[in-house]
């Protein structure tokens, strides 16, 4: 759940989607912009800057992934046991429940309080039909989440979370695993289309873990480069 880039606000999600396109390659990104702007009439696009920032983004991503590997090695065996929780559920019942939590594993670390963002987290987010829309499991080259063999870098909640997540983790202890069910108002409401529409209820499987300064710093640095890429891509960079 990332992407789970989760308030992950709709603006942050839009940025993540745009960057995914950018990472297909600076050349492809530039070509697309040339086409969209009538054969390159937008002189504000800085191809060299985009190429340089894309290289920095990929290098920083690799650095973050390397730093996150020990965490994956430690937590993957436990978190992967609960992938079976991802299954279809009744959309109407989830909507009517507003916010519901179910603890699957009691944690032993500090207890999360209202507004607490001093932690990292692994997660899976899925729709009423059982479709996963975001996840910490990296299934690149695999057929499904269940085939994944490691976890992506853990989510840093300081980037913002949906209200249902923020309220749903209150009382959890680090190292625990909880299922959070939320209605559309506590999820993305009418700001983002997810699960085939707006105001859709969502479920998250969440495992909070202790914060790590290196992961948080690298995540912020990656976010900064991402923003610079967006600015350069749309001709608003320096």
Short mmCIF file of C-alpha atoms in Angstrom, two decimals:
data_model
loop_
_atom_site.label_atom_id
_atom_site.label_comp_id
_atom_site.label_asym_id
_atom_site.label_seq_id
_atom_site.Cartn_x
_atom_site.Cartn_y
_atom_site.Cartn_z
CA UNK A 1 0.00 0.00 0.00
CA UNK A 2 2.61 2.66 -1.12
CA UNK A 3 1.73 3.18 -3.03
CA UNK A 4 0.89 1.65 -0.89
CA UNK A 5 2.50 6.32 -2.12
CA UNK A 6 -1.86 6.35 2.00
CA UNK A 7 -3.43 10.72 3.61
CA UNK A 8 -1.81 9.52 0.65
CA UNK A 9 -3.64 12.47 -0.94
CA UNK A 10 -4.85 12.35 -4.52
CA UNK A 11 -2.18 14.91 -5.38
CA UNK A 12 0.58 12.66 -4.03
CA UNK A 13 -0.87 9.69 -5.90
CA UNK A 14 -0.96 11.72 -9.10
CA UNK A 15 2.68 12.59 -8.61
CA UNK A 16 3.60 8.94 -8.09
CA UNK A 17 1.74 7.92 -11.25
CA UNK A 18 3.46 10.65 -13.23
CA UNK A 19 6.88 9.59 -11.96
CA UNK A 20 6.15 6.01 -12.95
CA UNK A 21 5.79 7.28 -16.50
CA UNK A 22 8.96 9.32 -16.19
CA UNK A 23 10.94 6.31 -15.08
CA UNK A 24 10.28 4.58 -18.35
CA UNK A 25 13.14 6.77 -19.43
CA UNK A 26 13.97 10.41 -19.89
CA UNK A 27 13.95 9.98 -23.64
CA UNK A 28 10.43 8.55 -23.67
CA UNK A 29 9.19 11.25 -21.32
CA UNK A 30 10.65 13.98 -23.46
CA UNK A 31 9.22 12.47 -26.63
CA UNK A 32 5.74 12.34 -25.09
CA UNK A 33 5.93 15.98 -24.07
CA UNK A 34 7.12 16.98 -27.54
CA UNK A 35 4.15 15.23 -29.09
CA UNK A 36 1.70 16.71 -26.62
CA UNK A 37 3.06 20.19 -27.20
CA UNK A 38 2.91 20.15 -30.97
CA UNK A 39 6.37 19.03 -31.99
CA UNK A 40 8.49 20.60 -29.28
CA UNK A 41 7.13 24.13 -29.13
CA UNK A 42 7.42 24.16 -25.30
CA UNK A 43 10.96 25.41 -24.85
CA UNK A 44 10.58 25.32 -21.04
CA UNK A 45 11.21 21.56 -21.00
CA UNK A 46 14.81 20.99 -19.96
CA UNK A 47 15.83 17.62 -21.37
CA UNK A 48 19.23 17.63 -19.67
CA UNK A 49 17.68 18.45 -16.30
CA UNK A 50 15.07 15.72 -16.68
CA UNK A 51 17.73 13.19 -17.62
CA UNK A 52 19.92 14.23 -14.67
CA UNK A 53 17.05 14.13 -12.18
CA UNK A 54 15.84 10.79 -13.51
CA UNK A 55 19.32 9.38 -12.96
CA UNK A 56 19.33 10.80 -9.43
CA UNK A 57 15.87 9.36 -8.78
CA UNK A 58 16.89 5.89 -9.90
CA UNK A 59 20.10 6.03 -7.84
CA UNK A 60 18.24 7.21 -4.74
CA UNK A 61 15.62 4.51 -5.23
CA UNK A 62 18.36 1.88 -5.38
CA UNK A 63 19.91 3.35 -2.21
CA UNK A 64 16.56 3.24 -0.41
CA UNK A 65 15.90 -0.33 -1.53
CA UNK A 66 19.33 -1.41 -0.27
CA UNK A 67 18.72 0.24 3.10
CA UNK A 68 15.27 -1.38 3.30
CA UNK A 69 16.44 -4.94 2.53
CA UNK A 70 17.35 -5.85 6.14
CA UNK A 71 13.84 -4.79 7.19
CA UNK A 72 12.32 -6.98 4.49
CA UNK A 73 14.47 -9.91 5.60
CA UNK A 74 13.29 -9.41 9.17
CA UNK A 75 9.58 -8.77 8.66
CA UNK A 76 8.67 -10.60 5.45
CA UNK A 77 8.27 -14.03 7.13
CA UNK A 78 5.76 -12.63 9.63
CA UNK A 79 3.82 -10.23 7.43
CA UNK A 80 3.51 -12.66 4.51
CA UNK A 81 1.60 -15.09 6.74
CA UNK A 82 -1.38 -12.74 6.64
CA UNK A 83 -1.69 -12.36 2.87
CA UNK A 84 -4.60 -14.79 3.03
CA UNK A 85 -6.62 -12.00 4.67
CA UNK A 86 -6.88 -10.35 1.27
CA UNK A 87 -10.21 -11.55 -0.06
CA UNK A 88 -13.52 -10.16 -1.28
CA UNK A 89 -15.87 -8.52 1.22
CA UNK A 90 -19.34 -7.01 1.23
CA UNK A 91 -19.11 -3.40 0.06
CA UNK A 92 -22.35 -2.31 1.67
CA UNK A 93 -21.47 -3.85 5.03
CA UNK A 94 -18.02 -2.21 4.93
CA UNK A 95 -19.61 1.17 4.17
CA UNK A 96 -22.14 0.84 6.97
CA UNK A 97 -19.46 -0.19 9.46
CA UNK A 98 -17.72 3.20 8.92
CA UNK A 99 -14.51 2.10 10.68
CA UNK A 100 -13.72 -1.38 11.94
CA UNK A 101 -10.48 -2.95 13.16
CA UNK A 102 -9.42 -6.52 13.82
CA UNK A 103 -6.13 -7.43 15.45
CA UNK A 104 -4.46 -10.51 13.99
CA UNK A 105 -1.16 -10.24 15.86
CA UNK A 106 -0.45 -8.33 19.05
CA UNK A 107 2.63 -6.15 18.87
CA UNK A 108 5.24 -5.80 21.60
CA UNK A 109 6.57 -2.31 20.82
CA UNK A 110 5.33 1.13 21.71
CA UNK A 111 1.60 1.83 21.41
CA UNK A 112 0.48 4.22 18.68
CA UNK A 113 -1.56 7.20 19.77
CA UNK A 114 -3.79 9.70 17.96
CA UNK A 115 -1.72 11.65 15.42
CA UNK A 116 1.38 9.48 15.92
CA UNK A 117 3.54 9.33 12.80
CA UNK A 118 6.78 8.22 14.43
CA UNK A 119 6.83 4.76 12.87
CA UNK A 120 7.15 2.94 9.55
CA UNK A 121 4.67 0.44 8.15
CA UNK A 122 4.11 -2.43 5.76
CA UNK A 123 0.65 -2.78 4.30
CA UNK A 124 -1.74 -4.17 1.70
CA UNK A 125 -4.74 -2.18 0.49
CA UNK A 126 -7.58 -3.92 -1.34
CA UNK A 127 -11.06 -3.46 -2.78
CA UNK A 128 -14.38 -5.19 -2.11
CA UNK A 129 -13.80 -7.59 -5.00
CA UNK A 130 -10.47 -8.66 -3.50
CA UNK A 131 -8.33 -6.66 -5.93
CA UNK A 132 -5.14 -5.24 -4.40
CA UNK A 133 -4.66 -1.57 -5.34
CA UNK A 134 -1.48 -0.95 -3.34
CA UNK A 135 0.93 -3.09 -1.38
CA UNK A 136 4.33 -3.34 0.30
CA UNK A 137 4.90 -6.69 -1.38
CA UNK A 138 7.09 -6.37 -4.46
CA UNK A 139 5.71 -8.74 -7.05
CA UNK A 140 7.74 -7.40 -9.96
CA UNK A 141 8.00 -10.21 -12.48
CA UNK A 142 5.55 -12.31 -10.47
CA UNK A 143 1.96 -13.22 -11.23
CA UNK A 144 0.48 -12.13 -7.91
CA UNK A 145 1.16 -10.67 -4.48
CA UNK A 146 1.40 -14.19 -3.07
CA UNK A 147 4.40 -14.85 -5.33
CA UNK A 148 6.39 -11.92 -3.93
CA UNK A 149 9.57 -12.84 -2.09
CA UNK A 150 10.38 -9.53 -0.40
CA UNK A 151 8.93 -6.23 0.79
CA UNK A 152 9.44 -2.76 -0.66
CA UNK A 153 10.77 0.04 1.53
CA UNK A 154 8.34 0.55 4.41
CA UNK A 155 5.87 3.41 4.26
CA UNK A 156 6.74 6.61 6.11
CA UNK A 157 3.42 7.94 7.55
CA UNK A 158 4.77 11.48 7.69
CA UNK A 159 3.93 11.75 3.99
CA UNK A 160 0.24 11.68 4.93
CA UNK A 161 -2.38 8.96 5.31
CA UNK A 162 -6.10 8.59 4.74
CA UNK A 163 -8.20 9.31 7.84
CA UNK A 164 -9.31 5.69 8.17
CA UNK A 165 -5.69 4.54 8.48
CA UNK A 166 -4.75 7.26 10.98
CA UNK A 167 -7.73 6.43 13.18
CA UNK A 168 -7.49 2.70 12.61
CA UNK A 169 -3.94 2.25 13.92
CA UNK A 170 -4.61 4.00 17.23
CA UNK A 171 -3.93 1.54 20.04
CA UNK A 172 -1.76 -0.77 17.93
CA UNK A 173 1.65 -1.75 19.23
CA UNK A 174 4.63 -1.85 16.91
CA UNK A 175 5.15 -5.28 15.41
CA UNK A 176 1.44 -6.08 15.44
CA UNK A 177 -0.79 -6.79 12.46
CA UNK A 178 -4.28 -5.35 12.08
CA UNK A 179 -7.00 -5.29 9.43
CA UNK A 180 -8.62 -1.87 9.07
CA UNK A 181 -11.95 -1.56 7.23
CA UNK A 182 -13.11 1.96 6.37
CA UNK A 183 -15.91 3.55 4.43
CA UNK A 184 -15.32 5.87 1.48
CA UNK A 185 -15.45 9.06 3.54
CA UNK A 186 -12.52 7.86 5.66
CA UNK A 187 -10.65 6.62 2.58
CA UNK A 188 -10.31 8.72 -0.59
CA UNK A 189 -13.88 10.04 -0.75
CA UNK A 190 -14.54 11.91 -3.96
CA UNK A 191 -10.90 13.02 -4.39
CA UNK A 192 -9.60 9.85 -6.01
CA UNK A 193 -11.10 7.12 -8.13
CA UNK A 194 -10.12 3.75 -6.70
CA UNK A 195 -11.64 0.27 -6.87
CA UNK A 196 -13.71 1.30 -9.88
CA UNK A 197 -15.23 4.50 -8.52
CA UNK A 198 -15.32 7.22 -5.88
CA UNK A 199 -16.26 6.94 -2.20
CA UNK A 200 -15.41 3.26 -2.16
CA UNK A 201 -14.81 1.44 1.14
CA UNK A 202 -11.32 -0.03 1.53
CA UNK A 203 -9.49 -2.55 3.63
CA UNK A 204 -5.87 -2.33 4.75
CA UNK A 205 -3.66 -4.95 6.34
CA UNK A 206 -1.17 -2.94 8.40
CA UNK A 207 2.01 -3.84 10.26
CA UNK A 208 3.68 -0.85 11.96
CA UNK A 209 7.36 -1.15 12.86
CA UNK A 210 9.86 1.07 14.64
CA UNK A 211 10.98 4.20 12.82
CA UNK A 212 14.42 4.28 11.23
CA UNK A 213 16.21 7.56 10.57
CA UNK A 214 18.03 6.34 7.47
CA UNK A 215 14.83 5.08 5.84
CA UNK A 216 12.97 8.29 6.70
CA UNK A 217 15.80 10.47 5.38
CA UNK A 218 16.13 8.53 2.13
CA UNK A 219 12.35 8.58 1.64
CA UNK A 220 12.30 12.36 2.05
CA UNK A 221 15.24 12.81 -0.31
CA UNK A 222 13.50 10.63 -2.89
CA UNK A 223 10.33 12.70 -2.50
CA UNK A 224 12.32 15.92 -3.03
CA UNK A 225 13.85 14.59 -6.25
CA UNK A 226 10.41 13.43 -7.39
CA UNK A 227 9.05 16.95 -6.93
CA UNK A 228 11.97 18.45 -8.85
CA UNK A 229 11.26 16.00 -11.67
CA UNK A 230 7.64 17.07 -11.82
CA UNK A 231 8.65 20.71 -11.94
CA UNK A 232 11.19 20.06 -14.68
CA UNK A 233 8.80 17.86 -16.61
CA UNK A 234 6.17 20.57 -16.75
CA UNK A 235 8.63 23.34 -17.50
CA UNK A 236 8.56 25.00 -14.08
CA UNK A 237 12.04 24.01 -12.93
CA UNK A 238 15.05 26.32 -12.77
#
